[in-house]
PDB file of C-alpha atoms and ligand atoms in Angstrom:
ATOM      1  CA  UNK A  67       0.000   0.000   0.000  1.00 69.00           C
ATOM      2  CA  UNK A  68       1.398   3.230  -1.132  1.00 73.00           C
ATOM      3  CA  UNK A  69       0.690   6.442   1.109  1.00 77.00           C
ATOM      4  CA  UNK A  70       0.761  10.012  -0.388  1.00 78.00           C
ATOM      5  CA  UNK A  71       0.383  13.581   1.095  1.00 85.00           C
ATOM      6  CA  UNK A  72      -2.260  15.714   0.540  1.00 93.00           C
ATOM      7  CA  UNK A  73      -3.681  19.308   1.238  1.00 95.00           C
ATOM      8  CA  UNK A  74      -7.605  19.839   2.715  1.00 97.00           C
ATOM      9  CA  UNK A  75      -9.571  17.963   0.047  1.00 97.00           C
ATOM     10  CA  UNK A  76     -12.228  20.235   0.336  1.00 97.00           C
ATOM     11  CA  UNK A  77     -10.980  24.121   0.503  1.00 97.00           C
ATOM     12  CA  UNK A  78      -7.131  23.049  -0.436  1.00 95.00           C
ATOM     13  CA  UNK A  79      -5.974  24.507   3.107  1.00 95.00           C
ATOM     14  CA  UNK A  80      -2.939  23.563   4.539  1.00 93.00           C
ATOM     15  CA  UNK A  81      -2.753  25.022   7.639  1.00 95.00           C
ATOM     16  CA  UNK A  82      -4.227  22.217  10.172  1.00 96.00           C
ATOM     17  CA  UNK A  83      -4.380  21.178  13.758  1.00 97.00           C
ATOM     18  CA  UNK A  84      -3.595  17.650  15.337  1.00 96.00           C
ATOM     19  CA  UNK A  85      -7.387  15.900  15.326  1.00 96.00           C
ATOM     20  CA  UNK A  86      -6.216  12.478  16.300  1.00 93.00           C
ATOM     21  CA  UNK A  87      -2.930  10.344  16.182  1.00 92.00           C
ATOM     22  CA  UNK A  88      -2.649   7.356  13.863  1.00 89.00           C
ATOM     23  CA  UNK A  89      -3.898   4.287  15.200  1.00 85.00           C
ATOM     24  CA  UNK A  90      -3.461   1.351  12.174  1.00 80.00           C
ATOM     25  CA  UNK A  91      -2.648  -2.219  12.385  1.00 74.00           C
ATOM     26  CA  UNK A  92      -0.945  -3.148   8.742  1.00 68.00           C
ATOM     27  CA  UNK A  93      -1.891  -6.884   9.038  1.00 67.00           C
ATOM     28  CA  UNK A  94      -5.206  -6.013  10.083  1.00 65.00           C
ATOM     29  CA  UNK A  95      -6.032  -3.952   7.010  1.00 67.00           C
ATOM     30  CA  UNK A  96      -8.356  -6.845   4.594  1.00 61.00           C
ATOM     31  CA  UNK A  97     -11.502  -6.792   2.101  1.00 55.00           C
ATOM     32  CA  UNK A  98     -14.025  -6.642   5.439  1.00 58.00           C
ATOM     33  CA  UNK A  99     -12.217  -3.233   6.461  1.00 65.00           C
ATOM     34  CA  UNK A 100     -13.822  -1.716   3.254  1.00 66.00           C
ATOM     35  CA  UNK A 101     -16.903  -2.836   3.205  1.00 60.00           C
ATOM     36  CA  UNK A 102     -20.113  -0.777   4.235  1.00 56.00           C
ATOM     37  CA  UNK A 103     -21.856  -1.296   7.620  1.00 53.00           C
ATOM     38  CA  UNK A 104     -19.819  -3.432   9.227  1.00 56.00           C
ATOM     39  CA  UNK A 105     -18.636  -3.270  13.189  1.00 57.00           C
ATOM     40  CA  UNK A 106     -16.563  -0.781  13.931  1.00 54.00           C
ATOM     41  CA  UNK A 107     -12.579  -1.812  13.909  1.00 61.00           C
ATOM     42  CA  UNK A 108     -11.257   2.141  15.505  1.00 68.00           C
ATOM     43  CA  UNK A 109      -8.365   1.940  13.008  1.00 81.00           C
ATOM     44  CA  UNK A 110      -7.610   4.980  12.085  1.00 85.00           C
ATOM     45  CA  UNK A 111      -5.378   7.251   9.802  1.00 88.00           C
ATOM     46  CA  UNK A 112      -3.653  10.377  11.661  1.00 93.00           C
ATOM     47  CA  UNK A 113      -6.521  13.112  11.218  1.00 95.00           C
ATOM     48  CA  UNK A 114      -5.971  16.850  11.053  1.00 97.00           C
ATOM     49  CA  UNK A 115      -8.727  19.588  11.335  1.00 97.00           C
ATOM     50  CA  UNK A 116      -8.825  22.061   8.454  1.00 98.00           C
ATOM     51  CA  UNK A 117      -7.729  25.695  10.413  1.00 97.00           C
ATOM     52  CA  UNK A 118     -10.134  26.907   7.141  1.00 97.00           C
ATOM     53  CA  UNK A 119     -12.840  25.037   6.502  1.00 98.00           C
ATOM     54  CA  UNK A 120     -13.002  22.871   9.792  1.00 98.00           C
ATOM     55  CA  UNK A 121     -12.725  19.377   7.649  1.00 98.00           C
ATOM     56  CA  UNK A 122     -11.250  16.521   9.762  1.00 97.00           C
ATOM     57  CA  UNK A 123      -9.137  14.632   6.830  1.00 97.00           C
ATOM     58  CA  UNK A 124      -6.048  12.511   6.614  1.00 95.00           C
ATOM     59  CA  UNK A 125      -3.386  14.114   4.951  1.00 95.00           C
ATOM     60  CA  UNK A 126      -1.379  10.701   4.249  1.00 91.00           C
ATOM     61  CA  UNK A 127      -3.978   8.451   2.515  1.00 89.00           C
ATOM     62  CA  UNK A 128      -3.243   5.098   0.478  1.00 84.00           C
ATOM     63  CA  UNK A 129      -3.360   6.047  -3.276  1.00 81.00           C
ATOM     64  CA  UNK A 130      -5.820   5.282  -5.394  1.00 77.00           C
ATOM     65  CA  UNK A 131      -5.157   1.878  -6.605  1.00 81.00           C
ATOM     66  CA  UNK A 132      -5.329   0.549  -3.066  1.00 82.00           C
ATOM     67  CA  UNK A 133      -8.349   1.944  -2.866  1.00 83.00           C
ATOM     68  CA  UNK A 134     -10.307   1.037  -6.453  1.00 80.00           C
ATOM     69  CA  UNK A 135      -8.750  -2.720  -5.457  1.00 84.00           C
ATOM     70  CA  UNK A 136      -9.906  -2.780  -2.079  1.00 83.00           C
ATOM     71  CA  UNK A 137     -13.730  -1.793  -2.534  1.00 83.00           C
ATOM     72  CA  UNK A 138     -13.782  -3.845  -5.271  1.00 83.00           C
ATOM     73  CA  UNK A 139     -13.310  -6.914  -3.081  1.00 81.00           C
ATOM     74  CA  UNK A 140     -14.810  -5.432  -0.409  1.00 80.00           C
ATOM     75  CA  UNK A 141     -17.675  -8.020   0.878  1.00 75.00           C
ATOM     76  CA  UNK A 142     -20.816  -7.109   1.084  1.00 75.00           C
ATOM     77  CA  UNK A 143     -23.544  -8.382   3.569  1.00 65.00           C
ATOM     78  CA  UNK A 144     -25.927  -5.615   4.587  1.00 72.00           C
ATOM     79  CA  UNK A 145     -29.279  -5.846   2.659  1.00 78.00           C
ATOM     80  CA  UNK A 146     -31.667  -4.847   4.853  1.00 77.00           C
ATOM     81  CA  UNK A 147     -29.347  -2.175   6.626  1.00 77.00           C
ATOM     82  CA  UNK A 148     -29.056  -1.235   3.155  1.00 85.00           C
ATOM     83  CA  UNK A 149     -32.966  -0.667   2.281  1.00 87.00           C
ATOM     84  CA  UNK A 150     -33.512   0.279   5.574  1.00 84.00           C
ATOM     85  CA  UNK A 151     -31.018   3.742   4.790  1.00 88.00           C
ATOM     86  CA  UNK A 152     -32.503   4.198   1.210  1.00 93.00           C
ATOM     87  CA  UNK A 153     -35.535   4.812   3.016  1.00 92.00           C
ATOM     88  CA  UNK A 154     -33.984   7.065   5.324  1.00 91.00           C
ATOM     89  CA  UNK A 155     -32.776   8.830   2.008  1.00 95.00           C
ATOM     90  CA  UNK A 156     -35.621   8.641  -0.475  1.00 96.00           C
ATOM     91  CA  UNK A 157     -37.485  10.600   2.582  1.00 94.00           C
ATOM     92  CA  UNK A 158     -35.217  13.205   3.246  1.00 95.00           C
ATOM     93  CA  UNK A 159     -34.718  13.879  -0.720  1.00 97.00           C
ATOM     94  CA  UNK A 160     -38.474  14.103  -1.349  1.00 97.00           C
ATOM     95  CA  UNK A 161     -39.154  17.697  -0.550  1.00 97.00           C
ATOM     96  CA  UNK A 162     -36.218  18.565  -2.801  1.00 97.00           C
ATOM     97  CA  UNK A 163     -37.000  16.389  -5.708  1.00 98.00           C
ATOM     98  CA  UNK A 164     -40.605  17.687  -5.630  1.00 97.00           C
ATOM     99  CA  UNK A 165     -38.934  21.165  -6.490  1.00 95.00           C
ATOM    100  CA  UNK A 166     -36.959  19.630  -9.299  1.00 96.00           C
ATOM    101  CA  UNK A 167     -38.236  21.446 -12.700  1.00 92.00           C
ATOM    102  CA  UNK A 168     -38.015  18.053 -14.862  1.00 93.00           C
ATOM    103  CA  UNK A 169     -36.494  14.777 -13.632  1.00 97.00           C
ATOM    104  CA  UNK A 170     -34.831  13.383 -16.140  1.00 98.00           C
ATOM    105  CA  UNK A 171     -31.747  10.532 -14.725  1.00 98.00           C
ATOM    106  CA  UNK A 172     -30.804  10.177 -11.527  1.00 98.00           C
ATOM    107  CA  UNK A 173     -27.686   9.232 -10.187  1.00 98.00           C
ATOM    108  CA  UNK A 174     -26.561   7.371  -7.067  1.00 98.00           C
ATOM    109  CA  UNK A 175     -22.972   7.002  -6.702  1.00 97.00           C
ATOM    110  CA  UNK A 176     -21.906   4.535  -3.954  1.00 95.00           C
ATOM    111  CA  UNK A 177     -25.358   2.608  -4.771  1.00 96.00           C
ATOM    112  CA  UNK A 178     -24.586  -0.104  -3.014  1.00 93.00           C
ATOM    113  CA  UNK A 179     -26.730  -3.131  -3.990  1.00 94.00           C
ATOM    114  CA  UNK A 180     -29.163  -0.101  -5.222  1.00 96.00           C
ATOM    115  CA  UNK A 181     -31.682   0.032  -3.231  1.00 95.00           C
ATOM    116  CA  UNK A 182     -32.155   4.221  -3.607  1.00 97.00           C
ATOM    117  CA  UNK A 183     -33.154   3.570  -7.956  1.00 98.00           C
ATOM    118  CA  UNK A 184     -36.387   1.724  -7.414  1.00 97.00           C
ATOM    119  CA  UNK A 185     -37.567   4.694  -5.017  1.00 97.00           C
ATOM    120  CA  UNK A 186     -36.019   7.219  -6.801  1.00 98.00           C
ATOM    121  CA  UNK A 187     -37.614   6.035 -10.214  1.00 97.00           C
ATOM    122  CA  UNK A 188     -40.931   6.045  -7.790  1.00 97.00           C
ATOM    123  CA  UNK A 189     -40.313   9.652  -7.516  1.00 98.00           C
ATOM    124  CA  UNK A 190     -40.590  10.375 -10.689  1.00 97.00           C
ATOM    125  CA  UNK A 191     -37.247   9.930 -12.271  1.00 98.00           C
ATOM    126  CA  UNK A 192     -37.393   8.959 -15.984  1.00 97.00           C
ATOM    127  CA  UNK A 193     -34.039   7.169 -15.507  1.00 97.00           C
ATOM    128  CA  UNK A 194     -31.943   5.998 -12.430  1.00 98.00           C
ATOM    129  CA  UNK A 195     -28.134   4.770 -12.704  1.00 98.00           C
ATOM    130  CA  UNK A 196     -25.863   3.276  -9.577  1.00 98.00           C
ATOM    131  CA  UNK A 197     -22.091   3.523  -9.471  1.00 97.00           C
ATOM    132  CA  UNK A 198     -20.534   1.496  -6.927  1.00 95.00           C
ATOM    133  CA  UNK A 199     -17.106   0.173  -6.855  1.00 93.00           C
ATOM    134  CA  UNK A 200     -18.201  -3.772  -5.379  1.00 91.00           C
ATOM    135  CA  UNK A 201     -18.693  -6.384  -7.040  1.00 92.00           C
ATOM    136  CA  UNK A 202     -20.077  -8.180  -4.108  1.00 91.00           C
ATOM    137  CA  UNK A 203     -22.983  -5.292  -3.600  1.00 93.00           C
ATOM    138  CA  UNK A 204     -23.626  -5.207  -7.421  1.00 95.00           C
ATOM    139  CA  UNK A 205     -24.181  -9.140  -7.478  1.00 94.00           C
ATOM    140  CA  UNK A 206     -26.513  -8.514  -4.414  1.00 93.00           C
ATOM    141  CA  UNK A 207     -28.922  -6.239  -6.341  1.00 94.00           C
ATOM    142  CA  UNK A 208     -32.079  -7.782  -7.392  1.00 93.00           C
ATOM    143  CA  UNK A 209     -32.055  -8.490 -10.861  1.00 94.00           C
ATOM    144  CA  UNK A 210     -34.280  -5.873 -11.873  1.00 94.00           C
ATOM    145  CA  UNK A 211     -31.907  -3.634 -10.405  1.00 96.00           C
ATOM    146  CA  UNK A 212     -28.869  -4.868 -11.011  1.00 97.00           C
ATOM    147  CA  UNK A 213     -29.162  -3.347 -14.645  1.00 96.00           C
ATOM    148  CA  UNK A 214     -28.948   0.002 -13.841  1.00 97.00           C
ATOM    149  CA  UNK A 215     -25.284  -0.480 -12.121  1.00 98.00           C
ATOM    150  CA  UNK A 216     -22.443   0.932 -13.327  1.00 97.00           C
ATOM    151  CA  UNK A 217     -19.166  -1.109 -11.910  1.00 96.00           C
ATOM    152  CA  UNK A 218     -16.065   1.263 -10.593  1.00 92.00           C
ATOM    153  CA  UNK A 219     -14.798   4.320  -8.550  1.00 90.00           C
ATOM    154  CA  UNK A 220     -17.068   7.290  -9.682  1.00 93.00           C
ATOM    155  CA  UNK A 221     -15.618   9.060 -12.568  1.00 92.00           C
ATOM    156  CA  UNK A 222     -16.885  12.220 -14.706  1.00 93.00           C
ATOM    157  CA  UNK A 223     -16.912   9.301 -17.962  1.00 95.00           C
ATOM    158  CA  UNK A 224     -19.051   6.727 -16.535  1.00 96.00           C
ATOM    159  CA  UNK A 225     -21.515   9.712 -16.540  1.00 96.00           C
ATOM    160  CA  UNK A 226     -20.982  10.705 -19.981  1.00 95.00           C
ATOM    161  CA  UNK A 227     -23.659   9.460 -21.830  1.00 96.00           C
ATOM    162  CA  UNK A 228     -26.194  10.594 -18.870  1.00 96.00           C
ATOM    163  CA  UNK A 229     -28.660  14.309 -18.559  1.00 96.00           C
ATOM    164  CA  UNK A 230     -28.836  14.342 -15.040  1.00 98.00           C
ATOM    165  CA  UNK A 231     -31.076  16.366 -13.210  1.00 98.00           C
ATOM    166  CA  UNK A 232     -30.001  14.830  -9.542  1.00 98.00           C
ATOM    167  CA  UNK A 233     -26.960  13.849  -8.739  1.00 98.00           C
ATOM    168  CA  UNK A 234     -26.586  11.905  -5.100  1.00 97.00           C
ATOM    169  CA  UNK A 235     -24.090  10.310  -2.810  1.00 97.00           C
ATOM    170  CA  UNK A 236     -24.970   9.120   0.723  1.00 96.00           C
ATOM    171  CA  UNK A 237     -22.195   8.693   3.084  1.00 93.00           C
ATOM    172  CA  UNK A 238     -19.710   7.813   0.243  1.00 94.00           C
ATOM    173  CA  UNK A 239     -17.766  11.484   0.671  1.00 96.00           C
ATOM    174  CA  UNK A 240     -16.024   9.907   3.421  1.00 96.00           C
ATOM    175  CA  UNK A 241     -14.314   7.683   1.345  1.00 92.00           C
ATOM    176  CA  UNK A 242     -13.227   9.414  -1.724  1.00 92.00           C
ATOM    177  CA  UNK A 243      -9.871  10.889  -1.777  1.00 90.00           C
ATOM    178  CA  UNK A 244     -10.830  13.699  -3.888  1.00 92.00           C
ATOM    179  CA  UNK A 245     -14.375  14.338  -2.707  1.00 95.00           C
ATOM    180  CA  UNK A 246     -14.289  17.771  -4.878  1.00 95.00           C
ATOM    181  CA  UNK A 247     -13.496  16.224  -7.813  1.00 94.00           C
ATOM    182  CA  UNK A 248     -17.378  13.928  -7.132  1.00 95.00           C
ATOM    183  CA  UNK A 249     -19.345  17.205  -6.477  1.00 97.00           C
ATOM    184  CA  UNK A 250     -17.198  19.148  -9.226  1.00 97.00           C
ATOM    185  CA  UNK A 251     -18.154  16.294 -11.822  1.00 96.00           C
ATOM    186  CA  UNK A 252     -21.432  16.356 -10.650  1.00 97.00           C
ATOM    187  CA  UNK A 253     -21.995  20.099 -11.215  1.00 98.00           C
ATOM    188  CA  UNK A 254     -20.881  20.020 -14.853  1.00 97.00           C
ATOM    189  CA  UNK A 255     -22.873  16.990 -15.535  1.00 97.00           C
ATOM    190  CA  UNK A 256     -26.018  18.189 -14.257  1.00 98.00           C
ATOM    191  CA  UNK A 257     -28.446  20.038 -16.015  1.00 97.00           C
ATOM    192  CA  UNK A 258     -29.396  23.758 -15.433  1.00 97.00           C
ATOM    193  CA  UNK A 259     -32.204  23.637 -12.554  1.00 97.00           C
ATOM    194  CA  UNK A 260     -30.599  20.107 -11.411  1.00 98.00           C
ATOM    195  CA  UNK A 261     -29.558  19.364  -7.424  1.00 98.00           C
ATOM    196  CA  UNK A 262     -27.121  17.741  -5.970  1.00 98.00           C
ATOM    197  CA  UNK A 263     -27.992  16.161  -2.486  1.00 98.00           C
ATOM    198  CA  UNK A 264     -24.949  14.272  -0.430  1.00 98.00           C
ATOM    199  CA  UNK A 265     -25.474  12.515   3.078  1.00 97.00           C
ATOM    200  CA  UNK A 266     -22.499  12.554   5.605  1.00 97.00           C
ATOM    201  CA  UNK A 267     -21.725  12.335   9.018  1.00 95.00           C
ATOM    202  CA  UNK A 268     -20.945  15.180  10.757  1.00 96.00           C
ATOM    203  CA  UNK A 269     -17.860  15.182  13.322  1.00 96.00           C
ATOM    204  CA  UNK A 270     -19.268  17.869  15.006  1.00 96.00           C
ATOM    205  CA  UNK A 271     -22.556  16.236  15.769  1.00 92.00           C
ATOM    206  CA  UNK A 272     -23.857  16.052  19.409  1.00 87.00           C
ATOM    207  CA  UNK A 273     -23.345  12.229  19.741  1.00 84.00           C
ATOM    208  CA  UNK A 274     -19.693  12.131  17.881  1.00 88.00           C
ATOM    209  CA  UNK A 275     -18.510  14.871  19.784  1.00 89.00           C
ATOM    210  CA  UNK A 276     -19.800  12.670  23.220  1.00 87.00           C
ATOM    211  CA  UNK A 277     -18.395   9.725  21.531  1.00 85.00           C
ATOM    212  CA  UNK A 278     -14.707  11.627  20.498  1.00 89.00           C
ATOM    213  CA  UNK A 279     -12.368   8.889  19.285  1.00 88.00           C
ATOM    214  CA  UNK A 280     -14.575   6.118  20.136  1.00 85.00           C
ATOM    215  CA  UNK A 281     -17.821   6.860  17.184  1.00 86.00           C
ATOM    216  CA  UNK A 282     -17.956   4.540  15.080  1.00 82.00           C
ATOM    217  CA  UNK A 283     -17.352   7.210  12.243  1.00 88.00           C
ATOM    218  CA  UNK A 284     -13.488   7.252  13.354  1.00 87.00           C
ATOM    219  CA  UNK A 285     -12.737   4.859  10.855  1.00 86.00           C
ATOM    220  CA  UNK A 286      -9.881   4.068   8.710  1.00 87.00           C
ATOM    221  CA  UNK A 287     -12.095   3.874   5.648  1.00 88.00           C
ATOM    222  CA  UNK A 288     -13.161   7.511   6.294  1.00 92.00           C
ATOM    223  CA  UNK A 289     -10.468   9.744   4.747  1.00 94.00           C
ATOM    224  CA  UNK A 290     -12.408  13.090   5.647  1.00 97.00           C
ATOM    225  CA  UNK A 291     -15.198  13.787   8.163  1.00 97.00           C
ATOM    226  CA  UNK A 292     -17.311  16.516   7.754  1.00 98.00           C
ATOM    227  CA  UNK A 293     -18.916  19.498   9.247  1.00 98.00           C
ATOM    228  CA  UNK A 294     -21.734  21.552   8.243  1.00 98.00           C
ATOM    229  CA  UNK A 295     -18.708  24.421   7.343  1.00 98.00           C
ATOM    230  CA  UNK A 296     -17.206  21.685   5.643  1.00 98.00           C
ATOM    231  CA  UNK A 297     -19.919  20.282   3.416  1.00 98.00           C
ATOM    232  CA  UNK A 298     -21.063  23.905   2.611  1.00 98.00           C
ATOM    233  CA  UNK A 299     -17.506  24.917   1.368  1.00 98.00           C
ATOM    234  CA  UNK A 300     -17.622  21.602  -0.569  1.00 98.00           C
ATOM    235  CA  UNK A 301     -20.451  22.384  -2.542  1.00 98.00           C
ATOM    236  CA  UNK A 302     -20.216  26.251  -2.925  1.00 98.00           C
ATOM    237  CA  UNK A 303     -16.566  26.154  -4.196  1.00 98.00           C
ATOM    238  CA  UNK A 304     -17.797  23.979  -6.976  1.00 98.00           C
ATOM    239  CA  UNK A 305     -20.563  26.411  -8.376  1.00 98.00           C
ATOM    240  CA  UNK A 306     -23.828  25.400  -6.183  1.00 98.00           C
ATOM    241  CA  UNK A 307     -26.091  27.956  -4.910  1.00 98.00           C
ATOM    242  CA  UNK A 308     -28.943  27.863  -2.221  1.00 98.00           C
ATOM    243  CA  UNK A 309     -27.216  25.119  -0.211  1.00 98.00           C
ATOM    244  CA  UNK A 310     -29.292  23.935   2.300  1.00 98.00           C
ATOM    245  CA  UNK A 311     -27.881  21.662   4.859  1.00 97.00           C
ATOM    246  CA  UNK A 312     -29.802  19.757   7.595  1.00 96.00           C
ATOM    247  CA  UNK A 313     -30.048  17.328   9.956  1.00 94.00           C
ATOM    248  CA  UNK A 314     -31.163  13.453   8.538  1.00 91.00           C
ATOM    249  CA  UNK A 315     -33.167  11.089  10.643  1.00 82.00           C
ATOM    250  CA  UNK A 316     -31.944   7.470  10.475  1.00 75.00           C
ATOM    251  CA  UNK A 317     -34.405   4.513  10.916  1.00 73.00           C
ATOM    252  CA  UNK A 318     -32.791   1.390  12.089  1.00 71.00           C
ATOM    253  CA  UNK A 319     -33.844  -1.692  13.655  1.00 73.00           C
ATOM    254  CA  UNK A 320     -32.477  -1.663  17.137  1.00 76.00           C
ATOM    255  CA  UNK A 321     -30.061  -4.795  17.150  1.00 77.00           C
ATOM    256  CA  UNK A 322     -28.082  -2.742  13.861  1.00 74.00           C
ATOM    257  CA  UNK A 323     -27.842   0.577  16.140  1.00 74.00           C
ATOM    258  CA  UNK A 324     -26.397  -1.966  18.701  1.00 80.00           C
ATOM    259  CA  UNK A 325     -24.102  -3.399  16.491  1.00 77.00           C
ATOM    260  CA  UNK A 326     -22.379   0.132  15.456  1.00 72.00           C
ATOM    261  CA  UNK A 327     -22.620   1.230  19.465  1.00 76.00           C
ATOM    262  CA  UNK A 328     -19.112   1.340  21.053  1.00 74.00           C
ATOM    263  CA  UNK A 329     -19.867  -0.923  23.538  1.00 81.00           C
ATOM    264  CA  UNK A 330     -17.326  -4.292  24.240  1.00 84.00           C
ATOM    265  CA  UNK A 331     -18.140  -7.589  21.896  1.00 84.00           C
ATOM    266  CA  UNK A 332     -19.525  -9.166  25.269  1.00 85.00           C
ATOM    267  CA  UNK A 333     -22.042  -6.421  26.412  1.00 86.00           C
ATOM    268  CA  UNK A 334     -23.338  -6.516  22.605  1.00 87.00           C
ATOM    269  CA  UNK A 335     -24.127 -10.103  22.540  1.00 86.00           C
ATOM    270  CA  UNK A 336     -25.876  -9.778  26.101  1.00 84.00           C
ATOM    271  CA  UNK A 337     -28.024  -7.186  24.851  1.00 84.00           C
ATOM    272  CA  UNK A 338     -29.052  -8.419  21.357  1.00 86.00           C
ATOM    273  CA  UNK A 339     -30.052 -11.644  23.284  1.00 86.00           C
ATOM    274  CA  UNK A 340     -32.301  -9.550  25.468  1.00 84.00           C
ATOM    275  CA  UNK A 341     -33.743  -7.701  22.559  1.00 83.00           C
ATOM    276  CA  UNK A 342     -34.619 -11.135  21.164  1.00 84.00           C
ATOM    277  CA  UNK A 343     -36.015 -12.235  24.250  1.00 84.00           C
ATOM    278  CA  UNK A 344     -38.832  -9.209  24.592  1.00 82.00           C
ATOM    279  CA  UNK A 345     -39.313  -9.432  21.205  1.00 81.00           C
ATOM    280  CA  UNK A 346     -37.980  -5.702  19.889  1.00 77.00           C
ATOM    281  CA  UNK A 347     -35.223  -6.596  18.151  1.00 74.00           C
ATOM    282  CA  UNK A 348     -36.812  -5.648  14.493  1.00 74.00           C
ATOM    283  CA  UNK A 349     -38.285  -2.298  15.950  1.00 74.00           C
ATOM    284  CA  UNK A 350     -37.754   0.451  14.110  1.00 72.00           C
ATOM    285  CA  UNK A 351     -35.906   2.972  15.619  1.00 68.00           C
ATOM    286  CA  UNK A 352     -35.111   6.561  14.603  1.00 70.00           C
ATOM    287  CA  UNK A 353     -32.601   8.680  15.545  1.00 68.00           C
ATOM    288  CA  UNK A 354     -30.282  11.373  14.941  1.00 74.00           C
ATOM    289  CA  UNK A 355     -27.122  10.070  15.165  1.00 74.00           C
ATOM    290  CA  UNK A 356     -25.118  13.271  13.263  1.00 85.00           C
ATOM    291  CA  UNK A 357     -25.811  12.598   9.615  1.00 93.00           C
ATOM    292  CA  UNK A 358     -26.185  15.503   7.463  1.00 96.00           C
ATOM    293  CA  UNK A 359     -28.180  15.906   4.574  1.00 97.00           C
ATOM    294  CA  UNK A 360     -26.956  18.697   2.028  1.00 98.00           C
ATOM    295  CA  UNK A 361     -28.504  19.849  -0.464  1.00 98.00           C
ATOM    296  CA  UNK A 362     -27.326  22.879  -3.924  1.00 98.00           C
ATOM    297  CA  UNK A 363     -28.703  23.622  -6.909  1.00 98.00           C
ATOM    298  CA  UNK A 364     -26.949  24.566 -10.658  1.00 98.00           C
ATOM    299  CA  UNK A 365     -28.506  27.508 -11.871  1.00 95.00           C
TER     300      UNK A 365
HETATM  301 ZN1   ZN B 583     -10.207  23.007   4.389  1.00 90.45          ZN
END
């Protein structure tokens, strides 16, 4: 694995603070690191804060190769987590599609096994495309699905051939190196009216900041954590206007929120068993656990 230096990802600061020291195990670094939803590992690069723009990012991250290899092994084994958050998302985005002038394509990047398209074709989209880098969540689609997925690490070209008028990525930011060059791509794709609407955790939330080093969002997967000054720069320094940026609602079953709580392997087992003994483990459950929801528009 190959490491390389870089400035703030999002505002191209370099004048930072010490966020948190490295914490990495080399041997422990496999396919199950990178793949979505799983239990928290707390490995973590060493994570500066943005003096600017108030981004938490790694300014040593592995390049990209590492990375398009890695998440395209990455295994994959969180279905209904998976349409469980699309619903979270299709929610949140409806007031904002409703405002959309036409709705011609869609695009989810970091679909997953795409579980936004069918409600985002629902809400009136007249096409919906998925980009997602695994193979393992692209086999896991349904079939019907599984057609609209494009295979790979988002790129402007994979786009080409497509007249977006939404462009969307829920907590994916975290993982590309060069966020800008996602929300950049997406603002010269879209067309004139079209939105762009990203989901990502903020750092600054009430229960990350309780949490500090121990949220499950310190992660060595996550090569930037945001902020809501963070995710606004993002998006304004790559032409969007009227950025609106807001708090999302998750809705879990309880036994997944206890599976990404900090608590030891031991307690977590005791619990889900009691869960399963009353009976609640399915219940929903929704909470705010410091996920933003941000929103811009392309003149
Ligand atoms: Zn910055």
């Amino acid at each position: 694995m190959d490491i390389h230096e870089r400035p703030c990802p999002v505002c191209g600061g370099k004048d930072y603070t010490l966020f948190a020291k490295e914490k990495v195990e080399r041997d422990k670094i496999t396919q199950s690191t990178y793949s979505s939803r799983k239990e928290p590992e707390f490995m973590r690069f060493r994570l500066v804060r943005c003096r600017d723009c108030e981004l938490v990012y790694a300014p040593s991250i592995p390049d990209m190769s590492f990375l398009d290899s890695a998440y395209g092994e990455a295994s994959y084994d969180s279905d209904e987590e998976a349409r469980r958050a699309a619903l979270s998302y299709a929610k949140a985005l409806s007031p904002y599609v409703d405002r959309l002038q036409n709705k011609q394509d869609a695009v989810d990047v970091g679909a997953g096994n795409g579980a936004l398209l069918p409600l985002l074709k629902k809400q009136g989209f007249a096409r919906v495309i998925g980009i997602e880098p695994s193979q393992a969540a692209i086999d896991a689609a349904p079939d019907d699905v599984r057609r609209f997925l494009r295979k790979g690490l988002f790129t402007q070209e994979m786009i080409e051939d497509l007249h977006p008028s939404l462009m969307c990525s829920f907590m994916t930011l975290e993982h590309m190196p060069n966020p800008d060059d996602f929300v950049k791509a997406s603002y010269s794709a879209l067309s004139a009216g079209g939105g762009v609407a990203v989901v990502v955790h903020n750092y600054q939330g009430a229960l990350n900041s309780l949490l500090g080093l121990r949220s499950p969002i310190m992660d060595i997967e996550h090569l930037q954590l945001f902020c809501p000054k963070a995710i606004k720069t993002l998006l304004s320094n790559a032409g969007f206007e009227n950025i609106a940026v807001e708090p999302l609602k998750n809705e879990y079953p309880l036994r997944y929120w206890l599976r990404l709580s900090p608590l030891p392997k031991v307690a977590k087992s005791f619990i889900a068993r009691l869960l399963e003994k009353l009976n609640i483990s399915h219940s929903q459950f929704s909470f705010n656990v410091g996920n933003l929801l941000a929103v811009g528009w392309k003149r």
